[in-house]
GROMACS .gro file of C-alpha atoms in nm:
model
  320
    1UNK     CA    1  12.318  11.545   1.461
    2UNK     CA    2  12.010  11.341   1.472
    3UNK     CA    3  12.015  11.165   1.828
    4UNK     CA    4  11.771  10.865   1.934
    5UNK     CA    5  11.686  10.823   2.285
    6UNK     CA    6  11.524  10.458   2.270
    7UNK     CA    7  11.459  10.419   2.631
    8UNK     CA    8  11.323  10.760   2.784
    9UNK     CA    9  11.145  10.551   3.048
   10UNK     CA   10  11.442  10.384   3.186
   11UNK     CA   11  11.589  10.736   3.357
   12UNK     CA   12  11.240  10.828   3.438
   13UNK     CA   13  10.980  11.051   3.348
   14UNK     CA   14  11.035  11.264   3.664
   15UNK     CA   15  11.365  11.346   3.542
   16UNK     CA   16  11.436  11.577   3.247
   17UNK     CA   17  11.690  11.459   2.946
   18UNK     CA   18  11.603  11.808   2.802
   19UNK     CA   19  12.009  11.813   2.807
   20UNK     CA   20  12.067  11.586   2.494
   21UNK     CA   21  11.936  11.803   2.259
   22UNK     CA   22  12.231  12.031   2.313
   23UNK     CA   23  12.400  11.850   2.047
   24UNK     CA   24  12.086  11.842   1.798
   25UNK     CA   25  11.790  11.689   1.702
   26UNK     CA   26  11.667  11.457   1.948
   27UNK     CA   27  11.341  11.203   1.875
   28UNK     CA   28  11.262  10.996   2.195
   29UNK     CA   29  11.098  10.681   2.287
   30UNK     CA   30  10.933  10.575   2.602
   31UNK     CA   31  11.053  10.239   2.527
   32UNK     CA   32  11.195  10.017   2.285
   33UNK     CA   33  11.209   9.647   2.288
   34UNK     CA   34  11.133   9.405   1.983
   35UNK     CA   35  11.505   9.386   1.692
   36UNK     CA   36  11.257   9.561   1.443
   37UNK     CA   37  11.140   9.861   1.637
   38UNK     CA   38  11.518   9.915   1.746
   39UNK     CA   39  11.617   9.836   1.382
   40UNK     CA   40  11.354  10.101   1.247
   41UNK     CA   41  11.427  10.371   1.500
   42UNK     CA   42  11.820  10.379   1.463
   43UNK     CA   43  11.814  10.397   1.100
   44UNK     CA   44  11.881  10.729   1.044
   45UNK     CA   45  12.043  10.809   1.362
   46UNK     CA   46  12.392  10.897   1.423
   47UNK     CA   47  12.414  10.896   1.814
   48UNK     CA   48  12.165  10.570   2.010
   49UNK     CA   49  12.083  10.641   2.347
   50UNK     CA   50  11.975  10.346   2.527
   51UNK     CA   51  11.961  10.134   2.792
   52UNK     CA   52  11.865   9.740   2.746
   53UNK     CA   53  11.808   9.749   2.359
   54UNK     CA   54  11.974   9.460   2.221
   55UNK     CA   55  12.224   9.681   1.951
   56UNK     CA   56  12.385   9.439   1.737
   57UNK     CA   57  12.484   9.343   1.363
   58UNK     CA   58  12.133   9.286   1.306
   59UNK     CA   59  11.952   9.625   1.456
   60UNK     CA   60  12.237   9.830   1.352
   61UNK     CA   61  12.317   9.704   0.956
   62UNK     CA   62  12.102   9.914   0.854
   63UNK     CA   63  12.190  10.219   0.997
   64UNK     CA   64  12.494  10.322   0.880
   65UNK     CA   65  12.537  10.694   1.004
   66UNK     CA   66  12.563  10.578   1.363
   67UNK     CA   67  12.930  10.719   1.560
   68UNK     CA   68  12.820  10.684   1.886
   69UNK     CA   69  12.602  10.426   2.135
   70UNK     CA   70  12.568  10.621   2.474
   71UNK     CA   71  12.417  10.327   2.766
   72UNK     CA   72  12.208  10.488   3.020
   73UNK     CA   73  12.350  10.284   3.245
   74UNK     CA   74  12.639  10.129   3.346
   75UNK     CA   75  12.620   9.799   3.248
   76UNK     CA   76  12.645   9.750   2.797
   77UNK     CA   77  12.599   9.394   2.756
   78UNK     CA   78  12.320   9.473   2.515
   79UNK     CA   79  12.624   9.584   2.298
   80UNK     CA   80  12.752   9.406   2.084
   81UNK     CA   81  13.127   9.551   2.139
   82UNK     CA   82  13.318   9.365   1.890
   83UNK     CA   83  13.068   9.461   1.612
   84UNK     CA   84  13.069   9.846   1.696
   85UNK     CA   85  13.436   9.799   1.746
   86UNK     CA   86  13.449   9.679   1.324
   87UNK     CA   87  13.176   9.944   1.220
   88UNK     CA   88  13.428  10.248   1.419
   89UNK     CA   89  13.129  10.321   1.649
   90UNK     CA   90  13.160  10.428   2.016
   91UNK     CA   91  13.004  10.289   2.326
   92UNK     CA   92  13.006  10.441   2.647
   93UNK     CA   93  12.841  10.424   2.942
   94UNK     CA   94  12.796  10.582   3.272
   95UNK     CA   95  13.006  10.533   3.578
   96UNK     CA   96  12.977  10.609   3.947
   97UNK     CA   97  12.654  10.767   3.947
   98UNK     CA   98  12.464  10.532   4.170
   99UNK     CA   99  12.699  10.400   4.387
  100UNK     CA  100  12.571  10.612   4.745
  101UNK     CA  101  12.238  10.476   4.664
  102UNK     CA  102  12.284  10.133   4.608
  103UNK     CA  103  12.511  10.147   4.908
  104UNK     CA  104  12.211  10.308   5.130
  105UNK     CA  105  11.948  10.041   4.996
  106UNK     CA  106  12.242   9.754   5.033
  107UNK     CA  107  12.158   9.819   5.480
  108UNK     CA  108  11.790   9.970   5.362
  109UNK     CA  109  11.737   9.620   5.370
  110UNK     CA  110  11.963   9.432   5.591
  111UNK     CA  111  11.869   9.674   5.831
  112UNK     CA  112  11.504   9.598   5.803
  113UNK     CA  113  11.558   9.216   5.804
  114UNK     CA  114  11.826   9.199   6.103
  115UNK     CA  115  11.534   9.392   6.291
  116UNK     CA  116  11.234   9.239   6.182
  117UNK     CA  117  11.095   9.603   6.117
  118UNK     CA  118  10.845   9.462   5.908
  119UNK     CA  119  10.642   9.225   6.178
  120UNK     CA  120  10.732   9.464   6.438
  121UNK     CA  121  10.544   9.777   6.208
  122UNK     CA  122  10.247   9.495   6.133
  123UNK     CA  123  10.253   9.465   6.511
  124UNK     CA  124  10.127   9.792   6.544
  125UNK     CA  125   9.950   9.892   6.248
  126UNK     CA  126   9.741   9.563   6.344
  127UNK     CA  127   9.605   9.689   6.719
  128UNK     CA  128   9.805   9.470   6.861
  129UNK     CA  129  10.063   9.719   7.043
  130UNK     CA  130   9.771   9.886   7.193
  131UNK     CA  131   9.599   9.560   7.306
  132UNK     CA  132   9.895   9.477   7.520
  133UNK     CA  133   9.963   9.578   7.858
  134UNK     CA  134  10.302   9.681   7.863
  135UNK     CA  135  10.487   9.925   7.678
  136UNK     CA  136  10.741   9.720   7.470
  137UNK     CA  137  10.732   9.451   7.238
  138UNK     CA  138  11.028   9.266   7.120
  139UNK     CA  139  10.894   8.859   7.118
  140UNK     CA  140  11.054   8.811   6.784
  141UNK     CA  141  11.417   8.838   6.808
  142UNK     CA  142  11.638   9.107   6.651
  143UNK     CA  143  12.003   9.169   6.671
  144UNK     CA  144  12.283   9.461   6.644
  145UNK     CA  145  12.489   9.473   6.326
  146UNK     CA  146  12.790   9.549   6.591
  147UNK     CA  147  13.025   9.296   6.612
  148UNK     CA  148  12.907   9.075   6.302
  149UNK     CA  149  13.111   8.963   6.046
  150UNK     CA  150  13.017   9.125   5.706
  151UNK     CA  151  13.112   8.995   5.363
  152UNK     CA  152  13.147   9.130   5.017
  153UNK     CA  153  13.196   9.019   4.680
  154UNK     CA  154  13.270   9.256   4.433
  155UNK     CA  155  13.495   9.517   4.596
  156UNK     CA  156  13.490   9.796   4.322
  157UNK     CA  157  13.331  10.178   4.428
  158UNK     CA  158  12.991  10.025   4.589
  159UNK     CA  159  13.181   9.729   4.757
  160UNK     CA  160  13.412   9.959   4.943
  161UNK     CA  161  13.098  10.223   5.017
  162UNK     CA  162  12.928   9.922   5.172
  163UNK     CA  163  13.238   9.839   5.342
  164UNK     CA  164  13.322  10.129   5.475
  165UNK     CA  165  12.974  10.177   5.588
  166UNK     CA  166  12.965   9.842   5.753
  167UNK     CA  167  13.304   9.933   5.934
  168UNK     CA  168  13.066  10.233   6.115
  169UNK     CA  169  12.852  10.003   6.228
  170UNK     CA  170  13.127   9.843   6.428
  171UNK     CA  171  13.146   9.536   6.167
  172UNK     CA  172  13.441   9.352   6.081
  173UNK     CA  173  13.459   9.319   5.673
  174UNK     CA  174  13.606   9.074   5.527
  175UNK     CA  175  13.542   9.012   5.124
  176UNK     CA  176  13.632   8.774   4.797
  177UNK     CA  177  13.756   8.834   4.455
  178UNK     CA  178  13.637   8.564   4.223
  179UNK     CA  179  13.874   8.686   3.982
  180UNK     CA  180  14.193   8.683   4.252
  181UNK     CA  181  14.304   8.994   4.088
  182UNK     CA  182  14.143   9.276   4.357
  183UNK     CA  183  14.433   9.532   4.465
  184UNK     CA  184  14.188   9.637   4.748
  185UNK     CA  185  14.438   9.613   5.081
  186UNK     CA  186  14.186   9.784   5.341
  187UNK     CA  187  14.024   9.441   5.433
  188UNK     CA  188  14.119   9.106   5.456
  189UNK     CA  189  14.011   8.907   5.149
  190UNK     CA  190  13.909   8.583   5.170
  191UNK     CA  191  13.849   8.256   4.993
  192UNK     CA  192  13.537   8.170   4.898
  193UNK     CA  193  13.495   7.938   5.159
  194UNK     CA  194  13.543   8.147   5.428
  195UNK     CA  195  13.372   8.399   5.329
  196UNK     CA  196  13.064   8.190   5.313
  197UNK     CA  197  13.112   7.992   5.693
  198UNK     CA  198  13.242   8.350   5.825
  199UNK     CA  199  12.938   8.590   5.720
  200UNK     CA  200  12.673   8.722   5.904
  201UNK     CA  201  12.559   8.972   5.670
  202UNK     CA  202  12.660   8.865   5.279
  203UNK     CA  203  12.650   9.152   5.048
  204UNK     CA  204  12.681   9.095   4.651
  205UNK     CA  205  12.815   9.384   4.416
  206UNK     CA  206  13.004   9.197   4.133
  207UNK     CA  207  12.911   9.211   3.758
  208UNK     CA  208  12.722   8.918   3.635
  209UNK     CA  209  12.969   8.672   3.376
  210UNK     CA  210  13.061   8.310   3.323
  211UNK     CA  211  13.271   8.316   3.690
  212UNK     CA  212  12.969   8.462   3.895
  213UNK     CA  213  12.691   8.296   3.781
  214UNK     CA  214  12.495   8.108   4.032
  215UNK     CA  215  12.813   8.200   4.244
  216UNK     CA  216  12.586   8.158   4.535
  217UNK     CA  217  12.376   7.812   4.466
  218UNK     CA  218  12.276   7.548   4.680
  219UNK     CA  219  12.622   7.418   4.767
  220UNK     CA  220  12.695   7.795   4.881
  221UNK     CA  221  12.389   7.869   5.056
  222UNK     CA  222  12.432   7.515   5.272
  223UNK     CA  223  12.802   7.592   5.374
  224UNK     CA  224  12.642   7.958   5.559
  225UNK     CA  225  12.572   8.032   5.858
  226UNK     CA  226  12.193   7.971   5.943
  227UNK     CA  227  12.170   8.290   6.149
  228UNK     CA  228  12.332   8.459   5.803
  229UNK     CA  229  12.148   8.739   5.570
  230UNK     CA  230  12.213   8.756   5.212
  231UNK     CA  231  12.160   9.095   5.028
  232UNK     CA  232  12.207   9.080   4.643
  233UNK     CA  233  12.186   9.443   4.470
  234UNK     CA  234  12.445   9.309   4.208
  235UNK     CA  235  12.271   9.068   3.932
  236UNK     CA  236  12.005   8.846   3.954
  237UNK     CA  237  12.234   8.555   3.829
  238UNK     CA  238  12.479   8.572   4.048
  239UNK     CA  239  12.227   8.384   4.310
  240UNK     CA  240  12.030   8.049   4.254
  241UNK     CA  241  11.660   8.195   4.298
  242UNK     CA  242  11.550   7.803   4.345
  243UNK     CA  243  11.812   7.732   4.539
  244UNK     CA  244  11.775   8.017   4.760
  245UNK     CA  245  11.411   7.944   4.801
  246UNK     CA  246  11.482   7.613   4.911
  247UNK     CA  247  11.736   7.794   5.147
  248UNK     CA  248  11.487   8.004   5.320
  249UNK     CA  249  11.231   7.741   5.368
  250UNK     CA  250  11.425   7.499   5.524
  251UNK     CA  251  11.659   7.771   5.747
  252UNK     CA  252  12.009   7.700   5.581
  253UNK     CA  253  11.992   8.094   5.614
  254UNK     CA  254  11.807   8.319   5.804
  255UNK     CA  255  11.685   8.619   5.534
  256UNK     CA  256  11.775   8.746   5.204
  257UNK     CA  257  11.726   9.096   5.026
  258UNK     CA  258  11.682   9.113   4.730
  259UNK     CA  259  11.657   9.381   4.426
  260UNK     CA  260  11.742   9.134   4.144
  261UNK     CA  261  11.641   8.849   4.033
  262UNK     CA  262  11.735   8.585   3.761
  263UNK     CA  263  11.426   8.725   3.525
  264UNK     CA  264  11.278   9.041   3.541
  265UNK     CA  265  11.021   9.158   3.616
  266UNK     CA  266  11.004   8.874   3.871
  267UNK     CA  267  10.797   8.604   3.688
  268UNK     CA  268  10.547   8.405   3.867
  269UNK     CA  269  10.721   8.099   3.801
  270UNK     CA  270  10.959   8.178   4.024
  271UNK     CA  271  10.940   8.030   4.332
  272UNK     CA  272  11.122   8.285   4.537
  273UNK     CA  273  10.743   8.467   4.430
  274UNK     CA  274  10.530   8.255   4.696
  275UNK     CA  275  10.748   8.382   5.025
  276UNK     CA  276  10.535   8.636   5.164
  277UNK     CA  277  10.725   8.678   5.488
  278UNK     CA  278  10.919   9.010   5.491
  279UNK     CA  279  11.063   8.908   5.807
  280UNK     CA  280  11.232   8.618   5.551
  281UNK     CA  281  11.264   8.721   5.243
  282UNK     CA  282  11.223   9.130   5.094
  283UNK     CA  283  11.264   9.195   4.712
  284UNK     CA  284  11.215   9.537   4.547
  285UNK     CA  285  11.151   9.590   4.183
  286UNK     CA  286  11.579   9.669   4.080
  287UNK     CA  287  11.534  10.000   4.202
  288UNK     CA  288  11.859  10.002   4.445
  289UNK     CA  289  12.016  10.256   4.171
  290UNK     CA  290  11.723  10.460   4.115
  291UNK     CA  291  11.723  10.781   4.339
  292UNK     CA  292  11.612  11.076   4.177
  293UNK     CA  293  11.998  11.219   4.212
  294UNK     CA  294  12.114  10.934   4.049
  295UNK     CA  295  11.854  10.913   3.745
  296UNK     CA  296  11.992  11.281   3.736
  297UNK     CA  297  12.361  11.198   3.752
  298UNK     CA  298  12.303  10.915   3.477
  299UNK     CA  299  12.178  11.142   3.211
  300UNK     CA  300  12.391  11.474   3.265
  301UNK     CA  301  12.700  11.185   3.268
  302UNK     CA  302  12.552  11.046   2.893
  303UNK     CA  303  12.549  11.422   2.781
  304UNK     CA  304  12.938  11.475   2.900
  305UNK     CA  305  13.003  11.103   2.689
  306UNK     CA  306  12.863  11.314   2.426
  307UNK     CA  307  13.027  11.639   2.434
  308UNK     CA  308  13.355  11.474   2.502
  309UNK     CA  309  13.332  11.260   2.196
  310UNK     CA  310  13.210  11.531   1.949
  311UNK     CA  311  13.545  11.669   2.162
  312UNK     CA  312  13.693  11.424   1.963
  313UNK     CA  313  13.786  11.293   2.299
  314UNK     CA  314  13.740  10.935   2.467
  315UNK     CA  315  13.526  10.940   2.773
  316UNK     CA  316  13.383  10.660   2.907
  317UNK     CA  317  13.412  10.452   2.604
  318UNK     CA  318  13.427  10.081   2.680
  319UNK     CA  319  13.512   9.963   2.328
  320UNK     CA  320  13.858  10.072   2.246
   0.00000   0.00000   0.00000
């Protein structure tokens, strides 16, 4: 088997993919990008590894030995499906490898924002504590998650982790399925509506498609509470960046967290870019998946997709 790894960066180079050449010979790339390096480096290749790589009629004509696509990742909308589908080719990705972590950074930074951690660690780091002459500060005001109402959208494996870590924290969940077809009967679910007046804490952990995009825009982020934090660790499109910016400046909502945004890396241009108050606004660089574990998890899962399919068995596969 000759097996192409076309995104070795995207796992990490801190963790080992060693693994894949189990099943043969394996040629890696840090990263590819452009259709002709992608088209070049799958020619002769009969399983793809990758992660963002646009695959498609036009990288993958040309290379006609390829079975089997493995995503590092779970996400495969740089698959073509329908097209692997005609050529008999196999995509799978990876499932349920990241959900504790994105759960943990999901109140990493609601936690932070609800307590203003990052004025209150300025405050100190800056002389000021030890200026003073008394031995607590607390000028800026911070509240307990106890009590508040928290709301979800997207109530799949990290939905329910965040929900049922909310719950601990005395919370009441509520949450909305913008497809109306969750079976999820722990919590009450909600219509959008409500679940926009009713939040104090707004958590977002759909998939991004034609019903979630800008799900949260201006009209949204006006019918909140201004008191309300917004954490998005789902996909950048599901939110309005301008219209959350415009949000946050003029208080229709009191913080957001982000680790996505509509373009990425985050692009100047953007205008969520010129809030430097982490009191306001945090954003991390779409790292909310990316503990070493779970860069771990991600690649021994890709190497059971491909023992199970030169099994001759379907694991995984999102293209049947």
């Amino acid at each position: 088997m000759k097996i192409v790894i076309l995104e070795r960066d995207s796992v990490g180079a801190d963790v080992s993919v060693d693994c894949i050449s189990d099943f043969g010979e394996v040629t890696v790339y840090r990263n590819t990008v452009t259709l002709d390096e992608v088209r070049e480096r799958v020619r002769d290749a009969d399983i793809v590894i990758a992660n963002k790589s646009p695959l498609r009629e036009e990288t993958l004509r040309d290379a006609p030995n390829v079975k089997l696509i493995c995503e590092f990742a779970t996400g495969f909308d740089n698959c073509d499906l329908d097209y692997c589908r005609s050529r008999g080719i196999r995509v799978t990705n990876v499932r349920d490898y990241c959900t504790a972590m994105v759960a943990q950074h999901t109140f990493c930074m609601a936690l932070a924002l609800s307590e203003k951690l990052p004025y209150y660690d300025n405050y100190v780091k800056s002389g000021a504590y030890s200026a003073q002459d008394r031995f607590s500060s607390f000028d800026l005001p911070f509240y307990e998650l106890e009590g508040k109402t928290w709301g979800i959208v997207g109530m799949g494996n990290i939905g329910r982790r965040v929900a049922g870590i909310a719950s601990a924290f005395g919370c009441r969940v509520i949450f909305h399925s913008v497809t109306g077809k969750s079976s999820c009967t722990d919590y009450p679910q909600v219509d959008k509506d409500t679940l926009l007046r009713e939040s104090d804490f707004l958590s977002l952990h759909c998939p991004l498609s034609d019903i979630t995009r800008n799900l949260i825009d201006g009209e949204a982020l006006k019918r909140m509470k201004n008191t309300a934090v917004l954490i998005n660790v789902a996909r950048g499109g599901v939110v309005d960046n301008t219209a959350l910016y415009h949000a946050l400046l003029n208080g229709e909502i009191a913080a957001a967290g982000l680790d996505v945004v509509e373009r990425e890396p985050l692009e100047e241009s953007n205008p969520l870019s010129r809030i430097k108050d982490s009191c306001r606004l945090i954003i991390t660089p779409h790292l909310a998946w990316a503990s070493v574990e779970a860069r771990t998890r991600c690649v021994l899962e890709a190497h059971e997709n491909i023992a199970a399919f030169l099994r001759g068995e379907d694991r995984n596969v999102v293209n049947l």
